[in-house]
Every structure is written in C-alpha cells, then in structure tokens.
CSV table of C-alpha atoms in Angstrom, one decimal:
chain,number,residue,atom,x,y,z
A,1,MET,CA,-19.6,7.1,54.7
A,2,ALA,CA,-21.0,3.8,54.0
A,3,ALA,CA,-24.0,4.4,56.6
A,4,ALA,CA,-24.5,7.6,54.9
A,5,LYS,CA,-24.6,6.5,51.6
A,6,ARG,CA,-27.1,3.8,52.5
A,7,PHE,CA,-29.1,6.3,53.8
A,8,LEU,CA,-29.3,8.5,50.6
A,9,ASP,CA,-30.1,5.7,48.7
A,10,ASN,CA,-33.1,4.8,50.4
A,11,SER,CA,-34.3,8.3,51.0
A,12,ASN,CA,-36.0,8.2,47.5
A,13,PRO,CA,-36.5,4.8,47.0
A,14,ASP,CA,-37.7,3.9,43.3
A,15,PRO,CA,-41.1,2.5,43.1
A,16,ASN,CA,-39.6,0.5,39.9
A,17,GLN,CA,-36.8,-1.3,41.7
A,18,PRO,CA,-37.7,-5.0,42.5
A,19,ASN,CA,-36.9,-4.7,46.3
A,20,TYR,CA,-39.4,-1.4,46.2
A,21,LYS,CA,-41.9,-1.6,49.4
A,22,ARG,CA,-44.6,1.0,49.3
A,23,MET,CA,-45.2,2.7,53.0
A,24,ARG,CA,-48.5,2.5,54.5
A,25,PRO,CA,-50.0,5.9,55.7
A,26,SER,CA,-49.9,6.4,59.3
A,27,PHE,CA,-53.1,6.7,61.3
A,28,ALA,CA,-52.1,10.4,61.9
A,29,SER,CA,-51.9,11.2,58.7
A,30,VAL,CA,-55.0,9.8,57.6
A,31,ILE,CA,-56.9,12.0,60.6
A,32,LYS,CA,-55.2,14.8,59.6
A,33,GLU,CA,-56.2,15.1,56.0
A,34,ALA,CA,-60.2,13.7,57.0
A,35,MET,CA,-59.6,17.0,59.7
A,36,LYS,CA,-58.6,19.3,56.5
A,37,ALA,CA,-61.6,18.1,54.4
A,38,ASN,CA,-63.9,18.7,56.8
A,39,PHE,CA,-62.5,22.2,57.6
A,40,LEU,CA,-63.0,23.2,53.9
A,41,GLU,CA,-66.6,22.0,53.4
A,42,ASN,CA,-67.2,23.5,56.4
A,43,VAL,CA,-66.0,26.9,55.3
A,44,SER,CA,-67.6,26.3,51.9
A,45,SER,CA,-71.4,26.1,53.6
A,46,ALA,CA,-70.7,29.0,55.9
A,47,LEU,CA,-69.5,31.2,52.8
A,48,GLU,CA,-72.3,29.8,50.6
A,49,PRO,CA,-75.2,31.9,51.9
A,50,MET,CA,-73.4,35.2,52.4
A,51,LEU,CA,-72.3,34.9,49.1
A,52,ARG,CA,-75.9,34.0,47.3
A,53,ARG,CA,-77.0,36.9,49.7
A,54,VAL,CA,-74.7,39.0,48.1
A,55,VAL,CA,-75.4,38.2,44.7
A,56,VAL,CA,-79.0,38.5,44.8
A,57,GLU,CA,-78.7,42.0,46.3
A,58,GLU,CA,-76.6,43.2,43.4
A,59,VAL,CA,-79.1,41.4,40.6
A,60,GLU,CA,-81.8,43.3,42.7
A,61,LYS,CA,-80.0,46.5,42.7
A,62,GLY,CA,-79.8,46.2,39.1
A,63,LEU,CA,-83.0,45.4,38.3
A,64,ARG,CA,-84.5,48.3,40.7
A,65,ARG,CA,-81.9,50.6,38.6
A,66,TYR,CA,-83.5,49.2,35.3
A,67,SER,CA,-87.1,50.0,36.4
A,68,CYS,CA,-86.4,53.5,37.5
A,69,LEU,CA,-84.9,54.5,34.2
A,70,SER,CA,-87.7,52.8,32.3
A,71,ILE,CA,-90.3,54.1,34.1
A,72,THR,CA,-88.8,57.8,34.0
A,73,ARG,CA,-88.1,57.5,30.6
A,74,SER,CA,-92.4,58.2,30.1
A,75,PRO,CA,-92.4,61.4,32.1
A,76,SER,CA,-96.1,61.8,30.4
A,77,LEU,CA,-97.8,58.9,32.3
A,78,ARG,CA,-96.5,60.5,35.9
A,79,ILE,CA,-95.6,56.8,37.4
A,80,LYS,CA,-94.0,56.8,40.5
A,81,ALA,CA,-91.0,54.4,40.6
A,82,LEU,CA,-91.9,51.7,43.1
A,83,GLU,CA,-90.1,49.3,45.1
A,84,PRO,CA,-90.2,45.7,43.8
A,85,SER,CA,-91.9,44.1,46.9
A,86,ASN,CA,-94.4,46.7,47.0
A,87,LEU,CA,-96.6,45.8,44.3
A,88,ARG,CA,-98.9,43.2,44.5
A,89,LEU,CA,-102.0,41.9,42.1
A,90,ILE,CA,-105.2,41.5,44.1
A,91,PHE,CA,-108.6,40.3,43.6
A,92,ASN,CA,-111.4,43.2,43.5
A,93,LYS,CA,-114.1,41.2,45.7
A,94,LYS,CA,-114.9,37.6,47.2
A,95,LEU,CA,-116.1,34.8,45.7
A,96,SER,CA,-119.9,33.6,45.5
A,97,LYS,CA,-120.0,30.4,47.3
A,98,PRO,CA,-120.9,27.5,47.5
A,99,ILE,CA,-118.9,26.8,44.2
A,100,PHE,CA,-119.5,23.6,42.1
A,101,THR,CA,-117.9,22.1,39.0
A,102,SER,CA,-118.9,23.0,35.8
A,103,SER,CA,-120.4,26.5,36.9
A,104,LYS,CA,-118.8,29.8,36.4
A,105,VAL,CA,-117.0,31.4,39.2
A,106,VAL,CA,-117.9,34.9,40.0
A,107,ALA,CA,-117.7,37.3,42.6
A,108,GLY,CA,-120.5,37.5,45.6
A,109,ASP,CA,-122.5,40.0,44.1
A,110,GLY,CA,-122.8,37.8,40.6
A,111,GLN,CA,-120.4,39.6,38.7
A,112,SER,CA,-117.4,39.0,37.4
A,113,LEU,CA,-114.2,39.3,39.2
A,114,GLN,CA,-111.5,41.4,38.7
A,115,ILE,CA,-107.9,41.5,39.1
A,116,LEU,CA,-106.2,44.8,40.3
A,117,LEU,CA,-102.6,45.8,41.0
A,118,VAL,CA,-101.7,47.9,43.7
A,119,ASP,CA,-99.0,49.5,45.5
A,120,THR,CA,-98.4,48.8,49.2
A,121,SER,CA,-95.9,51.2,50.4
A,122,GLY,CA,-97.9,53.2,52.1
A,123,GLU,CA,-101.1,52.9,54.4
A,124,GLY,CA,-103.3,50.3,52.9
A,125,MET,CA,-103.4,49.1,49.0
A,126,VAL,CA,-103.4,52.1,46.9
A,127,PRO,CA,-104.2,51.1,42.7
A,128,THR,CA,-101.3,51.9,40.4
A,129,THR,CA,-100.2,51.2,37.0
A,130,LEU,CA,-97.0,50.6,35.0
A,131,PRO,CA,-96.1,52.1,31.8
A,132,TYR,CA,-96.3,48.4,30.0
A,133,PRO,CA,-98.8,45.6,29.5
A,134,ILE,CA,-99.2,43.0,32.3
A,135,LYS,CA,-99.4,39.2,31.1
A,136,VAL,CA,-101.4,37.4,34.2
A,137,GLU,CA,-101.9,33.6,34.7
A,138,LEU,CA,-104.5,32.1,36.7
A,139,VAL,CA,-103.9,28.9,38.8
A,140,VAL,CA,-105.4,26.8,41.7
A,141,LEU,CA,-103.5,26.8,44.7
A,142,ASP,CA,-104.1,24.6,47.7
A,143,GLY,CA,-106.5,25.7,50.2
A,144,ASP,CA,-103.6,25.7,52.9
A,145,PHE,CA,-101.6,28.1,51.1
A,146,PRO,CA,-100.6,30.6,52.8
A,147,SER,CA,-99.6,28.9,56.0
A,148,GLY,CA,-101.3,31.5,57.5
A,149,GLU,CA,-104.3,34.4,56.9
A,150,THR,CA,-102.2,37.2,57.8
A,151,GLU,CA,-99.4,36.1,55.4
A,152,THR,CA,-98.9,38.2,52.5
A,153,ASN,CA,-95.4,37.8,51.5
A,154,TRP,CA,-93.7,34.7,50.1
A,155,SER,CA,-91.5,34.4,46.9
A,156,ARG,CA,-92.1,32.8,43.7
A,157,GLU,CA,-90.9,29.7,44.6
A,158,GLU,CA,-93.2,29.3,47.2
A,159,PHE,CA,-96.3,30.1,45.5
A,160,ASP,CA,-95.3,27.9,42.8
A,161,LYS,CA,-94.8,24.8,44.8
A,162,ARG,CA,-98.3,25.0,46.0
A,163,VAL,CA,-99.8,25.1,42.8
A,164,VAL,CA,-102.5,21.9,42.3
A,165,LYS,CA,-102.5,20.2,39.1
A,166,GLU,CA,-105.4,17.9,37.7
A,167,ARG,CA,-105.8,14.3,38.7
A,168,THR,CA,-104.0,11.6,36.5
A,169,GLY,CA,-106.5,11.2,33.4
A,170,LYS,CA,-108.8,13.8,34.5
A,171,ARG,CA,-108.8,16.9,32.5
A,172,PRO,CA,-106.9,20.4,33.4
A,173,LEU,CA,-108.6,21.7,36.9
A,174,LEU,CA,-109.1,24.8,36.1
A,175,THR,CA,-110.8,25.7,32.6
A,176,GLY,CA,-111.9,28.7,30.4
A,177,GLU,CA,-110.0,32.2,30.1
A,178,LEU,CA,-106.9,32.0,32.3
A,179,ASN,CA,-104.4,34.2,30.6
A,180,PHE,CA,-105.0,38.2,30.4
A,181,THR,CA,-103.3,41.3,29.6
A,182,MET,CA,-103.3,43.7,32.2
A,183,ARG,CA,-103.6,47.5,31.1
A,184,GLU,CA,-103.6,50.3,33.3
A,185,GLY,CA,-103.7,48.5,36.4
A,186,VAL,CA,-106.6,46.6,35.9
A,187,VAL,CA,-108.2,43.3,33.9
A,188,PRO,CA,-111.4,41.4,33.8
A,189,VAL,CA,-111.9,37.9,34.7
A,190,GLY,CA,-113.5,35.7,31.9
A,191,GLU,CA,-115.9,32.9,32.1
A,192,ILE,CA,-113.6,30.1,34.5
A,193,GLU,CA,-114.9,26.9,35.8
A,194,PHE,CA,-113.6,24.0,37.8
A,195,THR,CA,-113.7,20.6,36.1
A,196,ASP,CA,-113.2,18.6,39.2
A,197,ASN,CA,-114.2,18.7,43.3
A,198,SER,CA,-111.6,19.8,46.4
A,199,SER,CA,-112.0,16.9,48.3
A,200,TRP,CA,-108.9,15.0,46.9
A,201,ILE,CA,-106.5,16.8,48.7
A,202,ARG,CA,-105.8,17.2,52.3
A,203,SER,CA,-106.7,20.0,52.8
A,204,ARG,CA,-110.0,19.8,51.2
A,205,LYS,CA,-110.2,23.1,49.8
A,206,PHE,CA,-108.5,25.1,46.9
A,207,ARG,CA,-107.9,29.0,46.1
A,208,ILE,CA,-107.5,30.4,43.1
A,209,GLY,CA,-104.2,32.5,42.4
A,210,ALA,CA,-103.4,35.0,39.7
A,211,LYS,CA,-99.5,35.7,39.0
A,212,VAL,CA,-97.3,37.5,36.3
A,213,VAL,CA,-95.6,35.7,33.7
A,214,GLN,CA,-94.4,38.5,31.3
A,215,ILE,CA,-93.9,42.1,32.1
A,216,GLY,CA,-93.4,44.3,29.0
A,217,ASN,CA,-91.1,42.1,27.0
A,218,ASN,CA,-89.0,40.8,29.7
A,219,GLN,CA,-89.7,37.2,31.1
A,220,THR,CA,-88.7,38.7,34.3
A,221,SER,CA,-88.6,41.8,36.2
A,222,VAL,CA,-89.9,43.7,38.9
A,223,ARG,CA,-91.2,41.6,41.5
A,224,ILE,CA,-94.9,41.7,41.7
A,225,ILE,CA,-96.7,39.8,44.3
A,226,GLU,CA,-99.1,37.4,43.6
A,227,ALA,CA,-103.0,37.7,44.2
A,228,VAL,CA,-104.6,34.7,46.1
A,229,THR,CA,-108.4,34.3,46.7
A,230,GLU,CA,-110.0,33.2,50.1
A,231,SER,CA,-110.0,29.4,50.4
A,232,PHE,CA,-113.2,27.5,49.2
A,233,VAL,CA,-114.7,23.9,48.7
A,234,VAL,CA,-115.4,22.8,45.4
A,235,LYS,CA,-118.5,20.4,45.1
A,236,ASP,CA,-119.4,18.1,42.4
A,237,HIS,CA,-122.2,19.8,40.0
A,238,ARG,CA,-125.0,17.2,40.9
A,239,GLY,CA,-124.6,18.7,44.1
A,240,GLU,CA,-126.2,22.0,43.0
A,241,LEU,CA,-129.3,20.7,42.4
A,242,TYR,CA,-129.9,19.9,46.3
A,243,LYS,CA,-128.4,23.1,47.0
A,244,LYS,CA,-129.8,26.3,49.2
A,245,HIS,CA,-130.4,29.5,47.6
A,246,TYR,CA,-129.1,32.5,49.7
A,247,PRO,CA,-131.5,34.9,49.7
A,248,PRO,CA,-134.1,32.1,48.2
A,249,ALA,CA,-136.4,33.6,45.8
A,250,LEU,CA,-140.0,33.8,46.1
A,251,GLY,CA,-141.0,31.2,43.2
A,252,ASP,CA,-138.2,29.0,44.6
A,253,GLU,CA,-139.3,25.6,45.8
A,254,VAL,CA,-139.7,25.2,49.5
A,255,TRP,CA,-137.0,22.9,50.0
A,256,ARG,CA,-134.7,25.5,48.8
A,257,LEU,CA,-135.0,26.7,52.6
A,258,GLU,CA,-133.0,25.4,55.5
A,259,LYS,CA,-133.8,22.2,57.4
A,260,ILE,CA,-136.4,21.2,54.7
A,261,GLY,CA,-134.9,18.4,52.4
A,262,LYS,CA,-135.6,17.9,48.7
A,263,ASP,CA,-137.1,14.6,49.0
A,264,GLY,CA,-137.7,15.0,53.0
A,265,THR,CA,-140.6,14.9,55.2
A,266,PHE,CA,-141.4,18.2,55.9
A,267,ARG,CA,-141.3,19.2,52.0
A,268,LYS,CA,-143.9,16.0,51.5
A,269,LYS,CA,-146.0,17.5,54.8
A,270,LEU,CA,-146.2,21.1,52.7
A,271,SER,CA,-147.0,19.9,49.3
A,272,SER,CA,-149.6,18.0,50.7
A,273,LYS,CA,-151.3,20.6,51.6
A,274,GLY,CA,-150.5,23.2,48.6
A,275,ILE,CA,-147.2,25.0,49.9
A,276,ASN,CA,-145.3,24.4,47.6
A,277,THR,CA,-143.2,27.5,47.1
A,278,VAL,CA,-141.4,30.1,49.3
A,279,GLN,CA,-144.0,32.6,48.7
A,280,ASP,CA,-146.5,29.8,49.6
A,281,PHE,CA,-144.9,29.3,52.8
A,282,LEU,CA,-144.3,33.0,54.0
A,283,LYS,CA,-147.9,33.7,53.1
A,284,LEU,CA,-149.2,31.1,55.7
A,285,ALA,CA,-146.7,31.6,58.0
A,286,THR,CA,-147.9,35.5,58.2
A,287,ILE,CA,-151.7,34.8,58.2
A,288,ASP,CA,-151.6,31.4,60.1
A,289,THR,CA,-148.1,30.3,62.1
A,290,GLN,CA,-149.9,28.0,64.3
A,291,GLN,CA,-151.4,26.4,61.3
A,292,ILE,CA,-147.9,25.5,59.3
A,293,ARG,CA,-146.2,24.8,62.4
A,294,THR,CA,-149.0,21.8,62.7
A,295,ILE,CA,-148.3,20.7,59.2
A,296,LEU,CA,-144.8,20.4,59.9
A,297,GLY,CA,-145.3,18.6,62.7
A,298,THR,CA,-143.4,18.0,66.4
A,299,GLY,CA,-140.6,16.8,63.9
A,300,MET,CA,-139.2,20.3,63.4
A,301,SER,CA,-138.7,22.1,66.9
A,302,ASP,CA,-138.8,25.6,67.8
A,303,LYS,CA,-135.1,25.8,66.8
A,304,MET,CA,-135.4,24.2,63.4
A,305,TRP,CA,-138.7,26.7,63.0
A,306,GLU,CA,-136.3,29.7,63.7
A,307,VAL,CA,-133.9,28.8,60.9
A,308,THR,CA,-136.2,28.0,58.4
A,309,TYR,CA,-138.4,31.1,58.9
A,310,LYS,CA,-135.5,33.8,59.1
A,311,HIS,CA,-133.9,32.3,56.1
A,312,ALA,CA,-137.1,32.4,54.6
A,313,LYS,CA,-137.5,36.0,55.1
A,314,THR,CA,-134.4,37.1,53.8
A,315,CYS,CA,-136.3,36.7,50.1
A,316,GLU,CA,-136.5,39.9,47.8
A,317,MET,CA,-140.2,40.8,47.8
A,318,GLY,CA,-140.1,42.6,44.6
A,319,SER,CA,-142.0,45.4,43.3
A,320,LYS,CA,-145.3,43.9,43.3
A,321,LEU,CA,-148.3,44.5,45.7
A,322,PHE,CA,-151.8,42.8,45.7
A,323,MET,CA,-154.9,44.3,46.3
A,324,ALA,CA,-158.2,43.2,47.8
A,325,ARG,CA,-161.6,44.9,47.8
A,326,GLY,CA,-164.9,44.2,48.7
A,327,SER,CA,-168.0,46.6,49.4
A,328,ASN,CA,-166.5,48.5,51.7
A,329,TYR,CA,-162.5,48.1,51.9
A,330,VAL,CA,-160.0,48.0,50.3
A,331,LEU,CA,-156.6,46.3,51.4
A,332,ILE,CA,-153.1,46.6,49.9
A,333,LEU,CA,-150.9,43.8,50.6
A,334,THR,CA,-147.1,42.4,49.8
A,335,PRO,CA,-146.6,39.2,48.5
A,336,ILE,CA,-146.8,37.1,51.8
A,337,CYS,CA,-149.7,38.6,53.1
A,338,GLU,CA,-148.4,41.3,55.4
A,339,VAL,CA,-151.2,44.6,55.2
A,340,VAL,CA,-149.2,47.4,53.9
A,341,ARG,CA,-152.6,49.9,53.8
A,342,ALA,CA,-156.1,49.4,54.5
A,343,VAL,CA,-159.0,51.6,53.9
A,344,ILE,CA,-162.2,50.6,55.6
A,345,ASP,CA,-165.6,52.7,55.1
A,346,GLY,CA,-163.4,55.3,53.2
A,347,GLN,CA,-161.6,55.6,56.1
A,348,ILE,CA,-157.9,55.1,56.5
A,349,TYR,CA,-157.0,52.0,58.9
A,350,PRO,CA,-155.1,53.3,62.0
A,351,THR,CA,-152.1,51.1,63.4
A,352,HIS,CA,-152.1,51.7,67.1
A,353,ASP,CA,-154.7,51.5,69.9
A,354,LEU,CA,-156.4,49.0,68.2
A,355,THR,CA,-159.6,47.0,70.0
A,356,GLY,CA,-159.4,43.5,69.6
A,357,ILE,CA,-162.7,43.6,67.6
A,358,GLN,CA,-160.9,46.0,65.3
A,359,LYS,CA,-157.8,43.3,64.9
A,360,ALA,CA,-159.9,40.3,64.4
A,361,TYR,CA,-162.0,42.2,61.7
A,362,ILE,CA,-158.9,43.2,59.7
A,363,GLN,CA,-157.2,39.9,60.3
A,364,ASN,CA,-160.8,38.0,58.6
A,365,LEU,CA,-160.0,40.5,55.8
A,366,VAL,CA,-156.7,39.3,55.0
A,367,LYS,CA,-157.6,35.6,55.6
A,368,GLU,CA,-160.2,36.4,52.9
A,369,ALA,CA,-157.6,37.8,50.6
A,370,TYR,CA,-155.5,34.7,51.4
A,371,THR,CA,-158.5,32.2,50.2
A,372,ASN,CA,-159.1,33.8,47.3
A,373,TRP,CA,-155.2,35.0,46.3
A,374,SER,CA,-155.6,34.2,42.8
A,375,SER,CA,-158.3,36.9,42.0
A,376,LEU,CA,-156.2,39.4,43.5
A,377,GLU,CA,-155.2,42.6,41.8
A,378,GLU,CA,-151.5,43.5,41.3
A,379,VAL,CA,-150.4,47.1,41.5
A,380,ASP,CA,-147.2,48.5,41.8
A,381,GLY,CA,-145.5,50.0,44.9
A,382,LEU,CA,-142.7,49.9,47.6
A,383,VAL,CA,-143.0,46.6,48.8
A,384,ASN,CA,-139.9,46.8,51.3
A,385,GLU,CA,-141.6,49.4,53.5
A,386,PRO,CA,-142.6,47.9,57.2
A,387,ALA,CA,-146.0,46.5,56.9
A,388,LEU,CA,-148.8,47.6,58.8
A,389,LEU,CA,-150.0,44.7,60.1
A,390,THR,CA,-148.0,41.2,60.3
A,391,GLN,CA,-149.5,38.3,61.9
A,392,GLY,CA,-152.2,40.1,63.5
A,393,GLU,CA,-150.2,42.7,65.7
A,394,PRO,CA,-150.0,46.5,64.7
A,395,MET,CA,-146.7,48.1,64.3
A,396,VAL,CA,-145.6,51.7,65.3
A,397,ASP,CA,-147.7,54.4,62.7
A,398,GLN,CA,-145.5,55.1,60.0
A,399,TYR,CA,-148.3,57.2,58.3
A,400,PRO,CA,-149.1,60.1,60.8
A,401,ASN,CA,-149.7,62.9,58.7
A,402,VAL,CA,-152.5,61.5,56.7
A,403,HIS,CA,-153.8,64.5,54.1
A,404,GLN,CA,-157.2,64.4,51.7
A,405,GLN,CA,-156.4,63.3,48.5
A,406,GLN,CA,-159.2,63.3,45.3
A,407,GLN,CA,-159.0,61.3,42.8
A,408,PRO,CA,-162.0,59.3,40.6
A,409,MET,CA,-160.7,55.6,40.6
A,410,ILE,CA,-157.9,53.8,42.5
A,411,ARG,CA,-154.7,54.4,40.6
A,412,SER,CA,-151.7,53.1,42.6
A,413,TYR,CA,-150.4,52.5,46.0
A,414,GLN,CA,-148.6,55.8,47.5
A,415,ARG,CA,-146.8,56.8,50.7
A,416,ASN,CA,-149.7,58.7,52.3
A,417,THR,CA,-152.7,57.7,50.9
A,418,ILE,CA,-154.7,55.1,48.9
A,419,LEU,CA,-157.2,56.7,46.9
A,420,THR,CA,-161.1,55.3,46.8
A,421,ASP,CA,-163.5,55.2,44.1
A,422,ALA,CA,-165.9,57.6,45.8
A,423,SER,CA,-163.2,60.2,46.3
A,424,GLU,CA,-163.9,60.0,49.9
A,425,GLN,CA,-161.9,61.9,52.6
A,426,LEU,CA,-159.7,60.1,54.9
A,427,ILE,CA,-161.0,60.7,58.4
A,428,GLU,CA,-158.9,60.8,61.5
A,429,TYR,CA,-158.1,58.1,63.6
A,430,ASN,CA,-160.2,59.4,66.6
A,431,ASP,CA,-163.0,60.1,64.2
A,432,TRP,CA,-163.2,56.6,63.1
A,433,ILE,CA,-163.4,55.2,66.4
A,434,GLY,CA,-166.5,56.7,67.3
A,435,ASN,CA,-167.9,56.1,64.0
A,436,PRO,CA,-171.1,53.3,65.3
A,437,ASN,CA,-171.3,52.0,61.6
A,438,TYR,CA,-167.7,50.7,61.8
A,439,ILE,CA,-169.0,46.6,61.8
C-alpha cells in the first residue's frame, strides 16, 4: 500500500513543490512532433493550389454571369456575350521605323495608329464592341516581352511586370496622350513620343502596350488581353540628322542614299561634280553610268553600287515631265532623264529594232537635254509609265497602235500621241525607217 501511495503521489508532481524536477522530452517525442508539423505543412502546400484554382474559377463564373446579364440588358446593341479570354486589344498597323526620341510615333504609312477591340473566339480576329466605354492606357514594354513571337496570351501580372519605367532623374519614358476612352470598339492614338533611347535595357528594344484600366463603371471586369506592338529600337534624336530615307525623295540630299555618308568621301566626290541631290544622281546614272561610277571611284564596289542605285530608284517620281525640243524633234523625259516619248521630223520614235545610228542619235539628243536641263519645259503627265529608252537601251513597244491626231500646238503628254506645232500625221515605223531624210 505504501508503494502504491508513493506511485500515486509521484504520478502528478506539482511543479510548485521544492523537490519537483522537470522531465526532459525524449528524442523520440521530438522526432514525432517534427514529423507532425512537416505533415501539416505538406498538406497545406498541396491544398493551396487546388483551393486557389477553385476560388478563381468561381470568381470567373460570377464575372461571366454578370457580363452576360449586363450585355443582354441592351438588346438594341445586338452584341454577343463573349468569353473573357476571347477579347483583346490590337494595334491596327505596324510602326514606322526607325523611331527617334522627340519624334512622333506613327504607323508605317505615316498615319496615326488606332487601337481596336477584337473577338478571337472564331477564325481570325473579328472587330467587336461593348455596350460601355473602355478606358485604355499606353505603356512602354521591354522588347523581350512576350517571350515568344507566337505567344498571344498572358496574365495581367505578367504584362505589368514587363512595363519599363524611365531611368532615375529622367522624364517619363513615353509622353503625350497616353490615356484614351474607347467607344464602338476603336480609338485613335494621339501624339506620343519617347524621351529616351532604348540602349540602356538588356534587350535594347522597346514595345508599346495598350492595356485596359477600366470597363464601364467598374475597375475590374471581363478580361481583355492587352495590345502589344512589334519590338523596335529607339535612337537619340540627333541620329535622325543622319538617317536614310525610305523611299528617298528626288530633292533629298544625295547622302540620304545607302552607302553614301553625310560627311563621307563619296558625298564629297559627287558634290565636286555638281551632284547634290538624289535627282542629280539618277539623271547622270541614266545618261552615263560609267561617268558616275568613275566619279565615285574604286572605293565603291559593284555590290555597293547596286545597293545605292537600287535604293535611289525607289524614289517617287511625282507628276512632272520635262519637254526638250529643237528644230526637228520633241522629247518628253522623266525627272531622271528617261525618255517617255520622242518625235523626230514629225514621226513618232519606235522602240524596237533600232539601228546603232538611231540609238546614238536619240542618246545624243537626251544628253543635250541633260546639259540644258534648266531650260526644259515642265509638263504634267504619267511619270510612272515605263520609259521608252533607259540608258540608251530600247524597251518593249508599249504604244503599238498610234493613231492620227490633229492639234495646232503642244498641250500635254498623252498616252498614244505627242502633238506637234505642225499638226502633222504620225508616220508608222516602217515608213520612218525608209525615210532618207532622218539624219
């Protein structure tokens, strides 16, 4: 009994007693508690994604249900209820490049950009609208976003993480009209420009993004995927002073052509011979290619010449033609000295089966017109029609059916005839070839 009593007394020791000794936990109990805590942590980690997904799905169902109700309440608009992921913003055109700081950002055709709302649920992208206004904001993105050119879907968080802000101490990276209200599924982009170049970020390129910041009266609503332009380099404005023009204009300085530097040797050589503009360059290239190659020297290889000449030939010719006339001839020339029309001794000049003497005669007339270019008369005409004679070589006859025309004076260039002062009948080629008085 005494032993049992001692056992009962010691089974519940009182920590307040002076002889109380605290028992140390065993190693096994510590391991057991650690395993229990680790188990609970693993269970929580496993359940969290599932619970998060369930919550997101329920929220999206609620938003979708709200969207359908709000749209169907406006039957007069006849707008189809769209799935959130099927709506996206897009830019209507690609950008004009290169882009410089302090210069207006425009589309490739020189017009202002537009942002469109489209539905991608079917084949392709179909323009669509919503029954309430959409507030849109423009931002600058890293050129590496998205990670792949074919990637078209991303989350709001992924998009916002790739927004690029200005460098410390700099002005806002993109300035101008950055906030718009879209109605009827389209909104024009106003004047915007960059204040800094893109060389300081890893990709060295930017993109412009357009994101929805508010739909109707709600800050958050149906998901609309953001619009993103192609990636591009932004250069400092001072670089614009040296940029090439695509296409060049006839009046552009000759260094606007590829392979000819603004302060380079080629430009100086051409300038010393009075070749200062793209038009000057093309006129001499048409009259005497070898002469202009000689002026440029051996430093311009055949490959470089091809690049320069091809670039120059892309220029717009405009609507002006030039008329050179002498005692027995009339020539109609393009702004770069190509023959569009020739009448000699009242006879139309043919374009096939020419003898060497005939070619040389026309070439000499054109060279004479080139020398006296400032005295030529300007006339209106269709400059972009193929020239009859380029660099002394005839082209395929494009005026086979020449008909008679009666007119007292030269008025204008017409497709099938040139009218002469003498009101003469145009003679067929075979008759002209047999004319002993030609030269």
